[in-house]
XYZ file of C-alpha atoms in Angstrom:
468
model
C 11.646 3.367 9.271
C 13.938 1.432 11.692
C 16.278 -0.932 10.057
C 14.774 -4.348 8.991
C 15.380 -7.778 10.410
C 14.770 -9.275 6.885
C 16.211 -7.631 3.724
C 15.379 -9.121 0.318
C 17.772 -7.975 -2.443
C 16.436 -8.521 -5.944
C 17.047 -6.835 -9.448
C 13.572 -5.489 -9.344
C 11.345 -4.042 -6.733
C 8.001 -5.992 -6.104
C 5.920 -3.170 -7.682
C 5.256 -1.627 -11.019
C 3.866 1.919 -11.838
C 0.191 1.900 -12.674
C -1.486 4.235 -15.260
C -2.157 6.843 -12.562
C 1.525 7.221 -11.487
C 0.961 5.177 -8.331
C 2.173 1.668 -7.584
C 0.804 -1.880 -7.946
C 2.177 -5.152 -6.858
C 3.986 -6.905 -9.686
C 2.853 -10.344 -10.849
C 5.173 -13.255 -10.266
C 5.989 -16.166 -7.981
C 8.806 -14.533 -6.101
C 6.709 -11.626 -5.062
C 3.822 -13.951 -4.055
C 6.235 -16.096 -2.026
C 7.929 -13.388 -0.087
C 5.371 -10.756 0.648
C 3.721 -12.518 3.475
C 7.112 -13.202 4.930
C 8.258 -9.630 4.556
C 4.965 -8.237 6.266
C 5.349 -10.473 9.240
C 9.111 -9.551 9.433
C 8.518 -5.835 8.775
C 11.059 -6.388 6.028
C 12.708 -4.239 3.436
C 12.954 -4.949 -0.252
C 15.979 -3.553 -2.210
C 15.538 -3.367 -5.936
C 15.453 -1.317 -9.145
C 12.130 0.431 -9.894
C 12.199 -0.626 -13.476
C 13.052 2.489 -15.293
C 16.358 4.176 -16.104
C 17.357 7.249 -14.065
C 14.344 6.931 -11.838
C 15.647 8.335 -8.438
C 13.190 7.639 -5.596
C 13.472 7.934 -1.721
C 12.596 4.636 0.114
C 8.856 4.226 0.683
C 6.307 1.874 2.214
C 3.875 -0.073 0.100
C 1.364 -2.564 1.216
C 3.273 -3.410 4.431
C 6.715 -3.636 3.010
C 9.531 -1.048 3.070
C 10.869 -0.549 -0.363
C 14.381 0.795 -1.113
C 14.981 1.728 -4.615
C 18.358 1.462 -6.376
C 18.768 4.024 -9.203
C 20.170 2.595 -12.536
C 21.102 4.961 -15.332
C 20.360 4.052 -19.040
C 24.101 3.046 -19.373
C 23.845 0.846 -16.289
C 20.729 -0.882 -17.738
C 22.518 -1.414 -21.112
C 25.797 -2.768 -19.511
C 24.800 -4.523 -16.223
C 21.272 -5.770 -17.173
C 21.113 -6.226 -20.957
C 24.849 -6.732 -21.395
C 26.504 -8.791 -18.511
C 23.403 -10.309 -16.993
C 21.395 -11.133 -20.115
C 24.163 -11.365 -22.838
C 26.963 -12.972 -20.822
C 25.675 -14.830 -17.797
C 22.233 -16.033 -19.257
C 23.491 -17.737 -22.395
C 26.565 -19.175 -20.487
C 24.448 -20.723 -17.633
C 22.006 -22.029 -20.092
C 24.435 -24.488 -21.796
C 25.670 -21.825 -24.410
C 22.591 -22.315 -26.494
C 23.444 -18.837 -27.964
C 26.904 -17.458 -27.734
C 27.801 -15.501 -24.593
C 29.696 -12.234 -25.104
C 32.543 -11.310 -22.708
C 33.001 -7.580 -22.644
C 35.159 -6.012 -19.905
C 33.128 -2.750 -19.717
C 29.913 -4.841 -19.008
C 31.692 -6.629 -16.220
C 33.020 -3.285 -14.818
C 29.465 -1.997 -14.597
C 28.144 -5.227 -13.134
C 30.627 -4.964 -10.275
C 29.704 -1.218 -9.613
C 26.025 -1.897 -9.849
C 26.250 -4.956 -7.566
C 28.221 -2.577 -5.050
C 25.253 -0.192 -5.041
C 22.827 -3.067 -4.223
C 24.961 -4.379 -1.543
C 25.390 -0.865 0.102
C 21.590 -0.255 0.034
C 21.162 -3.629 1.646
C 23.733 -2.865 4.357
C 22.036 0.460 5.241
C 18.602 -1.224 5.438
C 19.672 -4.107 7.678
C 19.205 -4.140 11.465
C 22.023 -5.630 13.704
C 21.933 -9.543 13.151
C 19.523 -9.348 10.270
C 19.043 -11.790 7.595
C 19.757 -10.566 4.005
C 18.354 -12.753 1.208
C 19.864 -11.975 -2.315
C 17.846 -13.216 -5.348
C 19.518 -14.471 -8.667
C 22.120 -14.205 -11.227
C 22.086 -10.350 -11.729
C 23.528 -9.997 -8.164
C 25.990 -12.751 -7.666
C 28.723 -10.460 -6.140
C 26.335 -9.043 -3.505
C 26.723 -11.704 -0.733
C 30.504 -11.162 -0.451
C 30.103 -7.430 -0.644
C 27.498 -7.495 2.239
C 29.607 -9.806 4.327
C 32.700 -7.515 4.027
C 30.561 -4.482 5.322
C 28.432 -6.448 7.789
C 29.829 -9.655 9.255
C 27.041 -9.599 11.875
C 24.265 -10.485 9.184
C 23.150 -13.996 7.937
C 23.143 -13.915 4.255
C 21.297 -16.124 1.800
C 21.379 -16.272 -2.005
C 18.978 -18.089 -4.322
C 19.941 -18.841 -7.779
C 16.775 -18.966 -9.892
C 18.389 -20.259 -13.281
C 20.691 -23.263 -14.029
C 24.248 -23.243 -12.728
C 26.503 -24.625 -15.489
C 28.956 -27.645 -15.431
C 32.435 -26.495 -14.855
C 33.620 -27.076 -18.380
C 31.260 -24.136 -19.470
C 31.484 -22.093 -16.376
C 35.334 -21.920 -16.625
C 34.903 -19.845 -19.894
C 33.926 -16.955 -17.812
C 36.898 -14.522 -17.402
C 35.722 -13.519 -13.991
C 34.755 -16.973 -12.790
C 36.787 -16.725 -9.517
C 35.280 -13.375 -8.682
C 31.740 -14.858 -9.167
C 32.490 -17.948 -6.991
C 33.861 -15.744 -4.199
C 30.851 -13.550 -4.476
C 28.474 -16.316 -3.987
C 30.473 -17.922 -1.153
C 29.870 -14.768 0.807
C 26.477 -16.216 1.552
C 25.753 -18.797 4.408
C 23.225 -20.661 2.282
C 23.367 -20.727 -1.496
C 20.307 -22.297 -2.990
C 19.730 -23.821 -6.297
C 16.869 -25.327 -8.197
C 18.240 -28.927 -8.703
C 21.007 -30.917 -6.894
C 22.765 -30.991 -10.104
C 23.126 -27.181 -9.999
C 24.382 -27.342 -6.476
C 26.976 -30.039 -7.360
C 28.225 -27.970 -10.320
C 28.704 -24.880 -8.076
C 30.541 -27.076 -5.517
C 32.870 -28.345 -8.166
C 33.521 -24.637 -9.335
C 34.548 -23.787 -5.800
C 36.880 -26.700 -5.512
C 38.559 -25.845 -8.882
C 38.646 -22.107 -8.390
C 39.451 -21.790 -4.621
C 40.498 -25.248 -3.815
C 37.692 -25.255 -1.211
C 36.965 -28.433 0.732
C 33.529 -29.614 0.086
C 31.454 -32.290 1.768
C 27.736 -33.195 1.884
C 26.632 -29.897 0.582
C 29.142 -27.826 2.767
C 31.791 -25.671 1.265
C 34.560 -24.614 3.578
C 35.138 -20.910 3.296
C 38.061 -18.689 4.689
C 37.015 -15.491 6.345
C 38.870 -12.409 5.971
C 40.137 -12.614 9.549
C 41.579 -16.184 8.853
C 38.772 -17.956 10.472
C 36.680 -20.500 8.612
C 32.977 -21.208 8.151
C 30.893 -23.640 6.159
C 28.524 -22.315 3.344
C 25.696 -24.665 2.465
C 25.000 -25.215 -1.239
C 21.945 -27.296 -1.901
C 18.757 -27.572 -3.904
C 15.504 -25.646 -2.896
C 13.193 -26.188 -5.907
C 10.891 -23.051 -6.092
C 7.264 -23.491 -6.772
C 3.955 -21.478 -7.254
C 1.165 -20.208 -5.122
C -0.946 -23.246 -6.090
C -3.959 -22.088 -4.173
C -4.376 -18.828 -6.118
C -4.485 -20.859 -9.372
C -7.029 -23.378 -8.084
C -9.196 -20.463 -6.988
C -8.988 -18.843 -10.466
C -9.718 -22.264 -12.162
C -12.865 -22.727 -10.321
C -14.198 -19.205 -10.928
C -17.294 -19.329 -13.352
C -16.103 -16.508 -15.658
C -12.670 -18.080 -16.086
C -14.317 -21.524 -17.021
C -16.678 -19.845 -19.463
C -13.691 -17.966 -20.958
C -11.898 -21.363 -21.373
C -15.078 -22.754 -23.279
C -15.018 -19.410 -25.401
C -11.420 -20.027 -26.294
C -12.179 -23.626 -27.630
C -15.033 -22.332 -29.613
C -12.951 -19.438 -31.083
C -10.410 -22.047 -32.261
C -13.120 -24.011 -34.090
C -13.661 -26.588 -31.443
C -10.777 -28.865 -32.430
C -10.646 -32.232 -30.887
C -7.455 -31.394 -28.991
C -5.720 -28.103 -28.039
C -2.008 -28.186 -27.601
C -0.611 -25.191 -25.605
C 2.834 -23.653 -25.249
C 3.428 -20.667 -22.942
C 6.896 -19.009 -22.772
C 8.837 -15.927 -22.591
C 10.154 -15.415 -26.208
C 13.548 -16.964 -25.294
C 15.955 -19.236 -27.151
C 16.178 -21.381 -24.058
C 12.549 -22.441 -24.299
C 12.696 -24.757 -27.304
C 9.889 -23.095 -29.206
C 11.478 -23.747 -32.577
C 11.758 -27.481 -31.771
C 8.109 -27.513 -30.658
C 6.930 -25.850 -33.895
C 9.242 -28.206 -36.035
C 7.698 -31.327 -34.409
C 4.190 -30.203 -34.790
C 4.619 -29.012 -38.418
C 6.148 -32.566 -39.101
C 3.051 -34.315 -37.425
C 0.782 -32.293 -39.792
C 3.161 -33.062 -42.879
C 3.104 -36.757 -41.980
C -0.604 -36.935 -41.574
C -0.433 -38.079 -37.993
C -2.334 -35.025 -37.153
C -4.732 -32.712 -38.948
C -5.853 -29.002 -38.195
C -9.289 -30.459 -37.650
C -8.050 -32.669 -34.948
C -5.511 -30.440 -33.180
C -4.476 -26.744 -32.895
C -1.334 -25.491 -31.335
C -1.709 -22.201 -29.427
C 1.647 -20.715 -28.799
C 1.917 -17.761 -26.317
C 5.428 -16.042 -26.604
C 5.523 -13.068 -24.385
C 7.991 -10.332 -25.393
C 11.357 -10.615 -23.806
C 14.693 -8.548 -23.912
C 13.723 -6.865 -27.376
C 16.823 -4.931 -27.631
C 19.245 -7.899 -27.457
C 20.092 -9.101 -30.984
C 19.563 -12.761 -30.220
C 15.915 -12.172 -29.221
C 15.177 -10.074 -32.257
C 16.515 -12.846 -34.560
C 14.658 -15.556 -32.653
C 11.363 -13.675 -33.077
C 11.818 -13.420 -36.860
C 12.626 -17.233 -37.059
C 9.593 -18.251 -35.076
C 7.206 -15.929 -36.861
C 8.514 -17.261 -40.272
C 8.065 -20.960 -39.098
C 4.460 -20.222 -37.921
C 3.681 -18.560 -41.140
C 5.062 -21.301 -43.277
C 3.194 -23.903 -41.208
C -0.085 -22.064 -41.257
C 0.313 -21.246 -45.060
C 0.660 -24.855 -45.862
C -2.075 -26.493 -43.388
C -4.656 -23.820 -42.599
C -8.208 -24.294 -43.817
C -11.072 -21.823 -43.869
C -12.375 -23.178 -40.733
C -9.262 -24.099 -38.796
C -5.721 -22.816 -38.102
C -2.768 -24.934 -37.338
C -0.963 -22.532 -34.941
C -2.485 -19.665 -33.194
C 0.529 -17.574 -32.269
C 0.313 -14.801 -29.766
C 3.381 -12.570 -29.112
C 1.984 -10.801 -26.088
C 1.527 -11.115 -22.486
C -1.805 -11.872 -20.795
C -3.169 -11.460 -17.452
C -3.303 -14.460 -15.090
C -7.089 -14.960 -15.514
C -6.569 -15.305 -19.311
C -3.665 -17.763 -18.675
C -5.714 -19.921 -16.365
C -8.487 -20.012 -19.022
C -5.953 -21.196 -21.675
C -4.616 -23.716 -19.179
C -8.152 -25.115 -18.693
C -8.956 -25.016 -22.461
C -5.611 -26.964 -23.335
C -5.705 -30.825 -23.429
C -1.880 -31.004 -23.796
C 0.676 -28.593 -22.326
C 4.028 -28.585 -24.146
C 7.131 -27.573 -22.152
C 10.017 -28.148 -24.530
C 12.775 -25.996 -22.855
C 16.347 -26.808 -23.827
C 17.433 -25.696 -20.435
C 15.349 -24.224 -17.658
C 16.064 -23.530 -13.930
C 12.617 -24.663 -13.019
C 9.695 -23.691 -15.343
C 6.656 -22.619 -13.363
C 4.488 -22.813 -16.325
C 4.426 -26.593 -16.005
C 3.294 -26.262 -12.310
C 0.685 -23.706 -13.110
C -0.857 -25.930 -15.510
C -0.936 -28.908 -13.152
C -2.473 -26.650 -10.342
C -5.390 -25.459 -12.513
C -6.326 -28.949 -13.626
C -8.818 -29.550 -10.819
C -10.635 -31.950 -13.144
C -7.541 -34.180 -13.064
C -7.588 -34.150 -16.952
C -5.009 -32.852 -19.372
C -1.363 -34.136 -20.252
C 1.893 -32.474 -19.503
C 4.718 -33.134 -21.972
C 7.754 -31.956 -20.091
C 11.476 -31.597 -21.115
C 13.974 -33.393 -18.956
C 16.102 -30.394 -18.950
C 13.832 -28.348 -16.762
C 14.125 -28.200 -12.959
C 10.408 -29.181 -12.873
C 11.392 -32.546 -14.409
C 12.982 -33.612 -11.035
C 9.681 -33.319 -9.247
C 7.000 -33.937 -11.906
C 7.955 -37.429 -12.759
C 4.378 -38.379 -13.836
C 4.639 -36.134 -16.896
C 5.485 -37.505 -20.294
C 9.133 -36.538 -20.269
C 10.969 -35.755 -23.463
C 14.512 -34.875 -24.807
C 13.478 -31.755 -26.948
C 16.576 -32.217 -29.203
C 14.995 -35.586 -30.374
C 12.335 -34.395 -32.724
C 10.969 -37.765 -33.473
C 10.755 -38.475 -29.845
C 8.872 -35.208 -29.232
C 6.484 -36.121 -32.077
C 5.896 -39.534 -30.524
C 5.293 -37.904 -27.095
C 2.826 -35.423 -28.606
C 0.819 -38.317 -30.175
C 0.917 -40.296 -26.903
C -0.492 -37.239 -25.154
C -3.206 -36.593 -27.768
C -4.338 -40.249 -27.726
C -4.118 -40.842 -23.910
C -7.152 -42.312 -22.400
C -8.894 -40.341 -19.536
C -8.139 -43.040 -16.922
C -4.383 -42.636 -17.588
C -4.633 -38.869 -17.712
C -6.397 -38.937 -14.313
C -3.746 -41.176 -12.678
C -0.809 -39.031 -13.931
C -2.464 -35.726 -13.059
C -3.481 -36.707 -9.537
C 0.127 -37.643 -9.043
C 1.420 -34.340 -10.369
C -1.145 -32.096 -8.435
C -0.283 -34.008 -5.186
C 3.390 -32.750 -5.595
C 2.643 -29.218 -6.643
C 0.041 -28.608 -3.911
C 2.335 -30.054 -1.099
C 5.467 -28.213 -2.279
C 4.050 -24.845 -2.954
C 5.951 -21.459 -2.886
C 5.097 -20.959 0.819
C 6.835 -24.197 1.546
C 9.817 -23.021 -0.590
C 10.334 -19.817 1.242
C 9.890 -21.476 4.560
C 12.512 -24.177 3.757
C 15.062 -21.671 2.732
C 14.585 -19.346 5.770
C 14.690 -22.262 8.006
C 18.149 -23.421 6.531
C 19.306 -19.662 7.057
C 18.227 -19.803 10.730
C 20.102 -23.106 11.089
C 23.232 -21.597 9.573
C 23.046 -18.644 11.838
C 23.048 -21.151 14.866
C 25.879 -23.096 13.544
C 28.071 -19.971 12.798
C 27.288 -18.612 16.278
C 28.481 -21.892 17.981
């Protein structure tokens, strides 16, 4: 293939191996957002195929040119599980778990970022746009710029960016800021994240910042302005609405209620099994409501989906043990022959089953301690075409900035969480309808297509500004 005018660089390719050894499109909002844009632009996607030591030549799939980057088992252990998920992830999520700073992990992170950058440079046409995705690749923008000053570079940060007091712990903080400032547009989920990054640039590089613009000195001594601002990501809302209206999905939702003993209210939590998601806080609040007699298992069941995540990282192994112990203790105390307090599901489900769960749930509990966005909240809202259901939403999610009609909570305040759950359980249909209509308007108007369009428009403006 000829070189591409749009190159997306992400940790993973947008495909997974199927059982027959072929390829299928990966689930996920980012893939749904970018695939149509990539097809229109004859774009290329640079990423890891998902298995160690899988060496593949570039290939085309479903109208997109895919450029695989090979990672060894050691690369995966040090760059991905180590630096990305045991250093950056906990540091950027308010040090909920302690980050580990290991020099060999950093060295591998630099080397792997260089490999991604080189693949992007090789795939990009003259004057192309290169769009780098997320915290695993924070050094790539600068590396691409050093090799290809002709391209326009965007970077989108899907997770929170921490306050400077936390970020400054990172031994390689200056290199990370310089890496990100290689981009022309640096996108974040919330305005607060963009402000945190601008402060890091001021403190580390003495950069001048004004109205979202950060002055950057190029290698040749000239200056340019990098834009750092919020572009809150969203979902492909229409696909969730379509599923929610299918008869088989609606029948499955009714079946789920029946299987749970037709409780008056179903409460639902859907998360990756991650310490940032506040699952322990949610279980504690629910257990105390049962203990206090404010709820009973006949009236309410909590369904907790906790899909497996990073199972080789110690903090996640410990978290799973703690949560399973809590669930067992609560169920052992409050279950009856007909009703269970918590239905705990440590597994991933296809999208149809998730939509059926959303339709079955009267209350959606999102209790994250820190979250870049939390798309589950938006998925729940999109499926509620009946304008019923209540969203209880942590104020520490990016979604809280947009979904102001949810019942917002501080998940650390267990009494406050309990009161919010009771308010949701007791909410009259008229108030549910009022709130849900407002939430749905926001999610439907600001979908994932609008997100990618806004970001690419900002990149086009940056290209014009830098050319003048």
